[in-house]
PDB file of C-alpha atoms and ligand atoms in Angstrom:
ATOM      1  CA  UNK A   1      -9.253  35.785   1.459  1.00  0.00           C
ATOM      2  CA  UNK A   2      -8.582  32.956  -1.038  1.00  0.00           C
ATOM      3  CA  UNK A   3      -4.781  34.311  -0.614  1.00  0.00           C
ATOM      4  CA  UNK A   4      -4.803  33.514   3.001  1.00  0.00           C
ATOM      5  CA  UNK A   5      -6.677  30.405   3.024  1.00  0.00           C
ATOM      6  CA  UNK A   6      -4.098  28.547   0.398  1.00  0.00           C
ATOM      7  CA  UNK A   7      -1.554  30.558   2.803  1.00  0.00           C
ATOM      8  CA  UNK A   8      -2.859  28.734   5.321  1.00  0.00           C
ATOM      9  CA  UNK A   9      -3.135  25.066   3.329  1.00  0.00           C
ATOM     10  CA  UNK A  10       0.616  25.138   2.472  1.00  0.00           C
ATOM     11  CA  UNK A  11       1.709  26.383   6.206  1.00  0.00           C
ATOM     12  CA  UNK A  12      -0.408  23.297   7.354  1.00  0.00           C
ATOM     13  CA  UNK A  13       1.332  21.040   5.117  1.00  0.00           C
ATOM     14  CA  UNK A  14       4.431  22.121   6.042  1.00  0.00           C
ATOM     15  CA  UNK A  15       4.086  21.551   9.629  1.00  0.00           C
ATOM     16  CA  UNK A  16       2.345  18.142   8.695  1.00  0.00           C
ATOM     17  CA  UNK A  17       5.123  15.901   8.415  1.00  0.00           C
ATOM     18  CA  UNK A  18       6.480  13.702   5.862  1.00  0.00           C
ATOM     19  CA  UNK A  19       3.723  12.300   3.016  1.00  0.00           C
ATOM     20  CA  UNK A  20       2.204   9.526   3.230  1.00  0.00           C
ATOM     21  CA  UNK A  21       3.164   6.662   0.631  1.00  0.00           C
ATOM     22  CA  UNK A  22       0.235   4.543  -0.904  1.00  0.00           C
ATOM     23  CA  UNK A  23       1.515   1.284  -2.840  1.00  0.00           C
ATOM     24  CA  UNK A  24      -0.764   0.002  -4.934  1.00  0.00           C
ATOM     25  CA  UNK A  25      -1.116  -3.207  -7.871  1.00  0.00           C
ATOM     26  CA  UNK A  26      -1.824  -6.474  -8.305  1.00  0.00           C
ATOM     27  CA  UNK A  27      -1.547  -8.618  -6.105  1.00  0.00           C
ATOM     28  CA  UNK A  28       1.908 -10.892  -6.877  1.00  0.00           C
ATOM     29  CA  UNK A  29       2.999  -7.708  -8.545  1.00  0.00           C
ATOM     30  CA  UNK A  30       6.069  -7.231  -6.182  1.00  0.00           C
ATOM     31  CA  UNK A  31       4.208  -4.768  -3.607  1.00  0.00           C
ATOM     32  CA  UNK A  32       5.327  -6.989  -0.136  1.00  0.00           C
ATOM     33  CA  UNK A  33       9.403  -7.459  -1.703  1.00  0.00           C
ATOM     34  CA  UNK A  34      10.176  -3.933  -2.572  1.00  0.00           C
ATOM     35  CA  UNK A  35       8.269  -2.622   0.614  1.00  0.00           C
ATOM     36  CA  UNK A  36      10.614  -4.886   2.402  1.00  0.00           C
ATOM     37  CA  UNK A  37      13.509  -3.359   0.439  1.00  0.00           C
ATOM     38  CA  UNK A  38      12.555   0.121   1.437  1.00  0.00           C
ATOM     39  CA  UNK A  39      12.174  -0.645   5.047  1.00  0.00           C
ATOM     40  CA  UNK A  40      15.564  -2.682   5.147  1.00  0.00           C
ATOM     41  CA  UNK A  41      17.555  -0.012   3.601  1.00  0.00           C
ATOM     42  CA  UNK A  42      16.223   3.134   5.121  1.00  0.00           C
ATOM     43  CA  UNK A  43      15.679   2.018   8.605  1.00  0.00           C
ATOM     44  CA  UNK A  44      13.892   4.659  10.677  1.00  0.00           C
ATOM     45  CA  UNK A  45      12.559   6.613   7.329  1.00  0.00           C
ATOM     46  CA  UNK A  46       9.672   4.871   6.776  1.00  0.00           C
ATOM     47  CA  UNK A  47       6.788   3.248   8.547  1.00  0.00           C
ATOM     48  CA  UNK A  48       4.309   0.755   7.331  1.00  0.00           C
ATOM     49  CA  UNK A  49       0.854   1.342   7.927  1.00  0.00           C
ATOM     50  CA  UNK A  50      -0.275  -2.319   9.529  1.00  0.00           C
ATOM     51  CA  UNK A  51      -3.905  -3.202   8.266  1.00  0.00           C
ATOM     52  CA  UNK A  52      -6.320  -5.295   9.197  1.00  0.00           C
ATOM     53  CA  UNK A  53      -7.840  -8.130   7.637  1.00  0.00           C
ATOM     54  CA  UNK A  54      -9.834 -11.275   7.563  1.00  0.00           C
ATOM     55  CA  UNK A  55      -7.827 -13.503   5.990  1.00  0.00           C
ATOM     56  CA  UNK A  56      -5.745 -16.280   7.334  1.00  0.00           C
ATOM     57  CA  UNK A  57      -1.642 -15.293   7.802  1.00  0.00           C
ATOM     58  CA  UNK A  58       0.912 -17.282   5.423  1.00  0.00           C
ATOM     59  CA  UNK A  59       3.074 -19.430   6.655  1.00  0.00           C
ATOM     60  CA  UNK A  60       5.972 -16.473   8.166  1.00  0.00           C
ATOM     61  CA  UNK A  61       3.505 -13.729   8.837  1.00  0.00           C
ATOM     62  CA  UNK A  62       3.085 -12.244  12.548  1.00  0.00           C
ATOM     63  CA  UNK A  63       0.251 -10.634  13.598  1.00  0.00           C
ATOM     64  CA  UNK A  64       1.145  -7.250  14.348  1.00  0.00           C
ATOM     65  CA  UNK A  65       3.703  -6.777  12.155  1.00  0.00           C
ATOM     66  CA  UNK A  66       2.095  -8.274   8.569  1.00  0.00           C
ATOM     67  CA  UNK A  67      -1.278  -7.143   9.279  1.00  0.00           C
ATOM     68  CA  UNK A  68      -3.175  -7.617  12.356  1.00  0.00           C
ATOM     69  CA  UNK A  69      -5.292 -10.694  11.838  1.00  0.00           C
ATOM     70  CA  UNK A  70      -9.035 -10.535  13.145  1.00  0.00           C
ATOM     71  CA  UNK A  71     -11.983 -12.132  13.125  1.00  0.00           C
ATOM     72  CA  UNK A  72     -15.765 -10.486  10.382  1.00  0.00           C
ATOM     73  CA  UNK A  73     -17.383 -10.111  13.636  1.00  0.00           C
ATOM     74  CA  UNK A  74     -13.938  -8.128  15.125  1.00  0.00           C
ATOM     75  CA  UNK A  75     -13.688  -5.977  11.589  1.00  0.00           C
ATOM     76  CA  UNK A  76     -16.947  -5.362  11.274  1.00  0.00           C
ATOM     77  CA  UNK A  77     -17.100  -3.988  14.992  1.00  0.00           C
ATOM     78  CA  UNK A  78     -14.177  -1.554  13.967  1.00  0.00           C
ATOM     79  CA  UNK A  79     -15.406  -0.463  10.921  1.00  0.00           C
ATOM     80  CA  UNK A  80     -19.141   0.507  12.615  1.00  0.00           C
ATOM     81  CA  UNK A  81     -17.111   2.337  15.710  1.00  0.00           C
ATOM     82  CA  UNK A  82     -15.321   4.400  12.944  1.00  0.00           C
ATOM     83  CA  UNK A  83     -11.944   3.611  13.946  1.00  0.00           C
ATOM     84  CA  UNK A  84     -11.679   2.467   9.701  1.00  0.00           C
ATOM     85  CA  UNK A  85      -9.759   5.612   6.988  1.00  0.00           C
ATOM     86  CA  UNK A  86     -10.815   2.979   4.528  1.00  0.00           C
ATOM     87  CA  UNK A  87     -11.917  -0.842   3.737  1.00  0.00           C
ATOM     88  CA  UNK A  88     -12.765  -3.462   1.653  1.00  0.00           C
ATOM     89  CA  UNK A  89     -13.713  -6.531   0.096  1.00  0.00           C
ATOM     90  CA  UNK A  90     -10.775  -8.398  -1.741  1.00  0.00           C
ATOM     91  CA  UNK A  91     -10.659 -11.762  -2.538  1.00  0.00           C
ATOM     92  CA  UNK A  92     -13.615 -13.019  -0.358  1.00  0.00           C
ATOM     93  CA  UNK A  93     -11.466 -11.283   2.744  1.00  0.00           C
ATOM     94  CA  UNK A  94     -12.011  -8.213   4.605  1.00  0.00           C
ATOM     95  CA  UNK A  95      -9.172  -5.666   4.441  1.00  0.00           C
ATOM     96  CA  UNK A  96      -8.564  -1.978   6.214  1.00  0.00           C
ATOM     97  CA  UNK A  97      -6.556   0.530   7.365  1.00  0.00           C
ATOM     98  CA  UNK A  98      -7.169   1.784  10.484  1.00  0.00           C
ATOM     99  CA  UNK A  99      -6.942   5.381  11.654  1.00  0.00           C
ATOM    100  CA  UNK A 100      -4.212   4.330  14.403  1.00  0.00           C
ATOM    101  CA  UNK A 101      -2.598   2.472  12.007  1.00  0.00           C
ATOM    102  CA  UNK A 102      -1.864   5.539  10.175  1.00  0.00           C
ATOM    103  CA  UNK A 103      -1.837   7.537  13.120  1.00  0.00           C
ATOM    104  CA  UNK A 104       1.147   4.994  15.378  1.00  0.00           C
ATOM    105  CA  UNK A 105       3.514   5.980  11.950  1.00  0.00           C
ATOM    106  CA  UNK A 106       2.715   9.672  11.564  1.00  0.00           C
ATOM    107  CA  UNK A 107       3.447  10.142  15.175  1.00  0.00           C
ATOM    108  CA  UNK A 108       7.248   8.588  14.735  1.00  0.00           C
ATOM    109  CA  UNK A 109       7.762  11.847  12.530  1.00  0.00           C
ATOM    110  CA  UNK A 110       8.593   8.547   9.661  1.00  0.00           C
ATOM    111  CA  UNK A 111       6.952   8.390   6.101  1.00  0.00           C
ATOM    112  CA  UNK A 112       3.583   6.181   6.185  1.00  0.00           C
ATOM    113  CA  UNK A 113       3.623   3.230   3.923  1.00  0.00           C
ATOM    114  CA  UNK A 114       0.075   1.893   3.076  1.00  0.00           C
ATOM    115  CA  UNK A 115      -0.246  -1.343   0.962  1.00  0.00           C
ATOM    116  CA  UNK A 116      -3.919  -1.371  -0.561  1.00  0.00           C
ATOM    117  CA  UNK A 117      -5.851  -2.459  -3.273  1.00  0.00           C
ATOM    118  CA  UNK A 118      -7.776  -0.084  -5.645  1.00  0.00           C
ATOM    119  CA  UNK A 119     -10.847   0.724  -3.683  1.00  0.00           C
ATOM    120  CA  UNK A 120      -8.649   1.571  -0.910  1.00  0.00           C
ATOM    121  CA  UNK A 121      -6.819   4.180  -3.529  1.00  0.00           C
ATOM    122  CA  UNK A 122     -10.106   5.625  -4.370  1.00  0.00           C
ATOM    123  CA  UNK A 123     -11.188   5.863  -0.865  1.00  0.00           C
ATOM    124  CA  UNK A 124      -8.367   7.149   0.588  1.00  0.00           C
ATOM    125  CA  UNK A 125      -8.553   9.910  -1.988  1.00  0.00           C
ATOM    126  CA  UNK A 126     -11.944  10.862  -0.878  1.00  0.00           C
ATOM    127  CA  UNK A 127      -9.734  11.722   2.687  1.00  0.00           C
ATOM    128  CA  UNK A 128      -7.481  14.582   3.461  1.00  0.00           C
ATOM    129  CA  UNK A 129      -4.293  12.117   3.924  1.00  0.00           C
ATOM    130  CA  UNK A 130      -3.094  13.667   1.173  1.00  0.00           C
ATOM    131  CA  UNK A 131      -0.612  10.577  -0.262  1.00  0.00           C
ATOM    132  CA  UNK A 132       1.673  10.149  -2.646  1.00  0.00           C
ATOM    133  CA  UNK A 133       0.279   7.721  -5.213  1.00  0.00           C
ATOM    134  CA  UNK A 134       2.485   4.636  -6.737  1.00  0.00           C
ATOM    135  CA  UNK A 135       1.170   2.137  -8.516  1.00  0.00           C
ATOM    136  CA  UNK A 136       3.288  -1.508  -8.792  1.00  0.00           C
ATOM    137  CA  UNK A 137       3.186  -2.794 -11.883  1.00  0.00           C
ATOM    138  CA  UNK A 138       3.542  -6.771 -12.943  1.00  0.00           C
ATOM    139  CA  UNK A 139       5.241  -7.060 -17.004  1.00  0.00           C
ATOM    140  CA  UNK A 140       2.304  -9.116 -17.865  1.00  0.00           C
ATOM    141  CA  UNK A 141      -0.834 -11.098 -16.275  1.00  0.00           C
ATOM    142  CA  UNK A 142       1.373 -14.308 -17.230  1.00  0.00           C
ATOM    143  CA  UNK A 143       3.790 -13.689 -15.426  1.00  0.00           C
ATOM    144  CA  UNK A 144       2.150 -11.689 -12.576  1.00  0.00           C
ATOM    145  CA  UNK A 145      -0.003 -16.047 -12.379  1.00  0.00           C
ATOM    146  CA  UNK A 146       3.799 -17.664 -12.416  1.00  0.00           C
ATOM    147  CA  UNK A 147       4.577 -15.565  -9.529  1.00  0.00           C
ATOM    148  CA  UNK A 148       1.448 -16.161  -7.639  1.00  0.00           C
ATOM    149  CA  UNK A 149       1.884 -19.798  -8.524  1.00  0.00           C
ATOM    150  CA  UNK A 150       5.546 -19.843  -7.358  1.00  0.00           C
ATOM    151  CA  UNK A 151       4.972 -17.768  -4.233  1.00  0.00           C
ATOM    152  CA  UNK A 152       2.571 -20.981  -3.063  1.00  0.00           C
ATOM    153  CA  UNK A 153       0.406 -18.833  -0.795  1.00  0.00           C
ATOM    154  CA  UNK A 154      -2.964 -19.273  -2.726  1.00  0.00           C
ATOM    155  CA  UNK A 155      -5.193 -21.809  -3.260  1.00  0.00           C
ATOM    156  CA  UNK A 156      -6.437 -22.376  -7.281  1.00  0.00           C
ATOM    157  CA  UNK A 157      -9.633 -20.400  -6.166  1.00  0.00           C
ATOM    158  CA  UNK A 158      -7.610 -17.343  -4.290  1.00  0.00           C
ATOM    159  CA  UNK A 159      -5.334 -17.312  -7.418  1.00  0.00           C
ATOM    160  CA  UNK A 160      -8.455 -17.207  -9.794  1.00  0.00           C
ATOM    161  CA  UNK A 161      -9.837 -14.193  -7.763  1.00  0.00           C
ATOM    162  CA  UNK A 162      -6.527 -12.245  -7.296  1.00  0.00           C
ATOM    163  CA  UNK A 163      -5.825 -12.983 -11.280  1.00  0.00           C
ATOM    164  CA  UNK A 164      -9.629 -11.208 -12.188  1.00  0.00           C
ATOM    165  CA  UNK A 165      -8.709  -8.601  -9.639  1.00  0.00           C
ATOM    166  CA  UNK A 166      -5.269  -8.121 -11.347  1.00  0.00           C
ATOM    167  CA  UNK A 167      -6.878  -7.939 -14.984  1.00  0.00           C
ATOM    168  CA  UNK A 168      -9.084  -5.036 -13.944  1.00  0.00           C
ATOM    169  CA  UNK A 169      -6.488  -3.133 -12.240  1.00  0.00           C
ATOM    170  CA  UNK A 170      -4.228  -3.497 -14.584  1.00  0.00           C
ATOM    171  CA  UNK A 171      -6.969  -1.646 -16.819  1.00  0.00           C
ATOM    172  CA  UNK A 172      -7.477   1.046 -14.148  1.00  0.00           C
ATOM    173  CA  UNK A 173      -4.287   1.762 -13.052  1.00  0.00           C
ATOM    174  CA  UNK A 174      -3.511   3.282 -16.904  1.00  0.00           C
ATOM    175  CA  UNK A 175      -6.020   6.017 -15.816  1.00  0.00           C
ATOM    176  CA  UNK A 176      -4.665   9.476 -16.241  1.00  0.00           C
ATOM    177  CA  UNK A 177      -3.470  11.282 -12.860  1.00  0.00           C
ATOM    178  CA  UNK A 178      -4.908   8.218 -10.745  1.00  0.00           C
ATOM    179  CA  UNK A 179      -1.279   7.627  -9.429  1.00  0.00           C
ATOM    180  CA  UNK A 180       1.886  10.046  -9.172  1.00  0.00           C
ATOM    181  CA  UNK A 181       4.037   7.234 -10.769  1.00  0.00           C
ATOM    182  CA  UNK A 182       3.566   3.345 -12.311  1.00  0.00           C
ATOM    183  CA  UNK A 183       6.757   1.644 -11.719  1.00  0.00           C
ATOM    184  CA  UNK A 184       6.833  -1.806 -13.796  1.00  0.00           C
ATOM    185  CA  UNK A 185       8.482  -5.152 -11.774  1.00  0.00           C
ATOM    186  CA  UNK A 186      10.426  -6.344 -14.634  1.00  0.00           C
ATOM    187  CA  UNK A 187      14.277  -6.458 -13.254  1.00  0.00           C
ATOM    188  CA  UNK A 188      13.415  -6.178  -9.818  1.00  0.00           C
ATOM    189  CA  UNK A 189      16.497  -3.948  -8.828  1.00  0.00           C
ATOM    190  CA  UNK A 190      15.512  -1.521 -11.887  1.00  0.00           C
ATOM    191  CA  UNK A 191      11.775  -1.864 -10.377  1.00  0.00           C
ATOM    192  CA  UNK A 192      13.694  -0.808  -6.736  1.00  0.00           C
ATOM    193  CA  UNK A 193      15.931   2.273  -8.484  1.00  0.00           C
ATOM    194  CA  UNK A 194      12.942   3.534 -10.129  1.00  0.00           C
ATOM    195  CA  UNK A 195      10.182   3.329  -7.089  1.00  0.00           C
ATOM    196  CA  UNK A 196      13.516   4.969  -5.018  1.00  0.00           C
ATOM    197  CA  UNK A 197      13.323   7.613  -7.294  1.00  0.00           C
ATOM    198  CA  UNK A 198       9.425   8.454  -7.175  1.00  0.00           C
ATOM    199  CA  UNK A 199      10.296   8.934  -3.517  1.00  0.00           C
ATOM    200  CA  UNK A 200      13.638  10.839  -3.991  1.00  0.00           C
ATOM    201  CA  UNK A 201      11.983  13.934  -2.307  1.00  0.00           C
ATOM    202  CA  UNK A 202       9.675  12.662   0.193  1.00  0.00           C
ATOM    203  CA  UNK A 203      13.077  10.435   1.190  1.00  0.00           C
ATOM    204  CA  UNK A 204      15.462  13.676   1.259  1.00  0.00           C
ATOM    205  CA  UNK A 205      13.029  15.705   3.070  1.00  0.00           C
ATOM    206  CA  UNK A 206      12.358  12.946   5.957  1.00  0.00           C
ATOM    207  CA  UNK A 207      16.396  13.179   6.400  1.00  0.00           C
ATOM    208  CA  UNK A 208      16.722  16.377   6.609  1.00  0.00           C
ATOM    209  CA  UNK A 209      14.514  16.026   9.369  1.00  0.00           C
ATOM    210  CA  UNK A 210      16.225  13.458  11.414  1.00  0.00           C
ATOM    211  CA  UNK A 211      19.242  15.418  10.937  1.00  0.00           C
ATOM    212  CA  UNK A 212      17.686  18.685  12.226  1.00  0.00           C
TER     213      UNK A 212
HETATM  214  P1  ADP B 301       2.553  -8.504  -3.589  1.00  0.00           P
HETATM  215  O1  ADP B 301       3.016  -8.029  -2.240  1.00  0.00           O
HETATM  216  O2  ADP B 301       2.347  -7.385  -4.542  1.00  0.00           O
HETATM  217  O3  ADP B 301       1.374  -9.428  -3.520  1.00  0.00           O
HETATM  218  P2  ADP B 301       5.026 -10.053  -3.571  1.00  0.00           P
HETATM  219  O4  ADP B 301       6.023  -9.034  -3.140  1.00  0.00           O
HETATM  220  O5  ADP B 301       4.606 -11.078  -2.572  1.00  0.00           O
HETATM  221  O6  ADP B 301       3.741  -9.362  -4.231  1.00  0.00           O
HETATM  222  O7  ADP B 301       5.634 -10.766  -4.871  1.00  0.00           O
HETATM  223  C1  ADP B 301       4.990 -11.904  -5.438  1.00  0.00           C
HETATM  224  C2  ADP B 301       6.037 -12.990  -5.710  1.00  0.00           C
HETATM  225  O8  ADP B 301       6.861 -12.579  -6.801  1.00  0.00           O
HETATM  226  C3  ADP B 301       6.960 -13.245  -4.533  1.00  0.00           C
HETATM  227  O9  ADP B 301       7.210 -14.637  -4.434  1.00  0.00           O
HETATM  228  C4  ADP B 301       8.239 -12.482  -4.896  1.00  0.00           C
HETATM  229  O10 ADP B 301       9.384 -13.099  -4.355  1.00  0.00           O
HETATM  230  C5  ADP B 301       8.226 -12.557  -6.419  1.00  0.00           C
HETATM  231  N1  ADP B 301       8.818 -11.374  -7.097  1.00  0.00           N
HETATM  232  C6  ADP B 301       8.633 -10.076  -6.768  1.00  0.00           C
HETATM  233  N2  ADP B 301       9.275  -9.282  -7.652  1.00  0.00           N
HETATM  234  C7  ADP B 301       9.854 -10.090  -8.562  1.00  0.00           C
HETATM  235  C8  ADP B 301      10.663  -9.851  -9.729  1.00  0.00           C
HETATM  236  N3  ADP B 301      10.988  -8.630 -10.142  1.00  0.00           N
HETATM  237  N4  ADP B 301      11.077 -10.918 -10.430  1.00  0.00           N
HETATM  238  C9  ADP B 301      10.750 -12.181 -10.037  1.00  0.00           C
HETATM  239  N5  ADP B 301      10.001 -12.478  -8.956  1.00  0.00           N
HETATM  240  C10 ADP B 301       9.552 -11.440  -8.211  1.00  0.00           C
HETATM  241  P1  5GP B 302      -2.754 -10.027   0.453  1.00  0.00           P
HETATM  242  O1  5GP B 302      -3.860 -10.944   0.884  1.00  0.00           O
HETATM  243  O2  5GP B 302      -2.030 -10.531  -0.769  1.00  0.00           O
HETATM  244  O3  5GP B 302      -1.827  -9.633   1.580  1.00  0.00           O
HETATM  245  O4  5GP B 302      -3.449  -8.654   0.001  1.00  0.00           O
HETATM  246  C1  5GP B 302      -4.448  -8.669  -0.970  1.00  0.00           C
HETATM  247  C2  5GP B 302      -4.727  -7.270  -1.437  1.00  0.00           C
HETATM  248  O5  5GP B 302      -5.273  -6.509  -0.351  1.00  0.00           O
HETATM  249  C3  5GP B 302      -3.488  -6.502  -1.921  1.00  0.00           C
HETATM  250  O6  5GP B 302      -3.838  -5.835  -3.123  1.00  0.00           O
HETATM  251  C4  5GP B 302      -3.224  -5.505  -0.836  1.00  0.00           C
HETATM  252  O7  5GP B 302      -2.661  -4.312  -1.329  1.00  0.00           O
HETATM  253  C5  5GP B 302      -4.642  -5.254  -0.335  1.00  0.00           C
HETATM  254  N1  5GP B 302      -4.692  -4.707   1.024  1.00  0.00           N
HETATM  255  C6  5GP B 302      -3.916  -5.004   2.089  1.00  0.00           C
HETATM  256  N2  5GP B 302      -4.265  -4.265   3.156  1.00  0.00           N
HETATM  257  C7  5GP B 302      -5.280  -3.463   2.738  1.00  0.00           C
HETATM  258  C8  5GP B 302      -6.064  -2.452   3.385  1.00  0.00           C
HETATM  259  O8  5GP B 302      -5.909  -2.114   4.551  1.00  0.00           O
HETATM  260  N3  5GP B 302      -7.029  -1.861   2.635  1.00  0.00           N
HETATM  261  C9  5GP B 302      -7.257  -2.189   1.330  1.00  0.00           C
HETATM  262  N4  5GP B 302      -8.213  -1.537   0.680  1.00  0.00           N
HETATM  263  N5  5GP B 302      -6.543  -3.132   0.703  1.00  0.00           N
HETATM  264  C10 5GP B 302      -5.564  -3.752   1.401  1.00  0.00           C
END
């Protein structure tokens, strides 16, 4: 019986599809630029899981594409209709993934990229999505604020609260067996290499696919 039933589990996954990918960190620790890298040079391969949130776009974000922008009343709607795999509160804004979000990606046959803070990780392992976990990594707080500060997105209060956020992930994120890997932004091509390699399977696997 037990035989069958993990039998069962692994024909399941098989016939599930690429992995999910969840990217996790900091915020400023390089999450946005090497998703961007992935996505440019593996065009088709991977899908990015479009959240929701509260907060207001930056200056070169669409709506749609970055996140899809809404309104407390419009999240909060979503989240009580159960159309939410996770959310929560960062910064003062509301953030989540929704189920179609996840869904739109899976159905492309492409790997599902979701970008989410650390209650999102622990959420979405409460789920059957079943993710690989990678956690982004800045060298150091300092430079993790010169980055925020340079990037030019936040005011001095955002940066406070993503800086106190960063501290305590930072702290979490050294937790045994809470991610698959912790790549470190130093070099940011090394940081690239070494996240491409975390994914080597998942990547190879996904080709295959295409190719079949
Ligand atoms: P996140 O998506 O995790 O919030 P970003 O990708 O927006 O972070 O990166 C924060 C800022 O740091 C951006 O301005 C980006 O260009 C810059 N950055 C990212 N990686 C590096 C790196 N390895 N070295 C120097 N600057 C970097
Ligand atoms: P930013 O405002 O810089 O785009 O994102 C702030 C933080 O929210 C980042 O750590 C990012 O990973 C996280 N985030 C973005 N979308 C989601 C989401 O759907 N769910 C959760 N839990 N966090 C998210």
């Amino acid at each position: 019986m037990v035989l069958i039933r993990a039998l069962s589990r692994l024909a399941a996954a098989a016939m599930a599809g690429p992995r999910p990918v969840v990217l996790s960190g900091p915020s400023g620790a390089g999450k946005s630029t090497l998703l961007k890298m992935l996505l440019r040079d593996h065009e088709g391969t991977f899908g990015f899981s479009v959240s929701h949130t509260t907060r207001n776009p930056r200056p070169g974000e669409a709506n749609g594409k970055d996140y899809h922008f809404v309104t407390r009343e419009e999240m909060q709607r979503g989240i009580d209709n159960g159309e939410f795999l996770e959310h929560a509160v960062f910064s003062g804004n509301m953030y989540g993934t929704s189920k179609s979000a996840v869904r739109d990606v899976q159905a492309r046959n492409q790997i599902c990229i979701l970008d989410i803070d650390m209650q999102g990780v622990k959420s979405i392992k409460k789920t059957d999505l079943n993710p690989i976990y990678i956690s982004i990594q800045p060298p150091s707080v300092d430079i993790l604020e010169k980055r925020l500060r340079d990037r030019k997105t936040e005011s001095e209060e955002s940066l406070q609260k993503r800086l106190k956020a960063a501290r305590e992930d930072i702290a979490i994120s050294k937790e045994h067996g809470l991610f698959d890997s912790v790549v470190i932004n130093d070099d940011l091509e090394e940081a690239y290499t070494n996240l491409k390699k975390s994914l080597a399977q998942e990547i190879e696997k996904a080709q295959k696919a295409k190719d079949s």
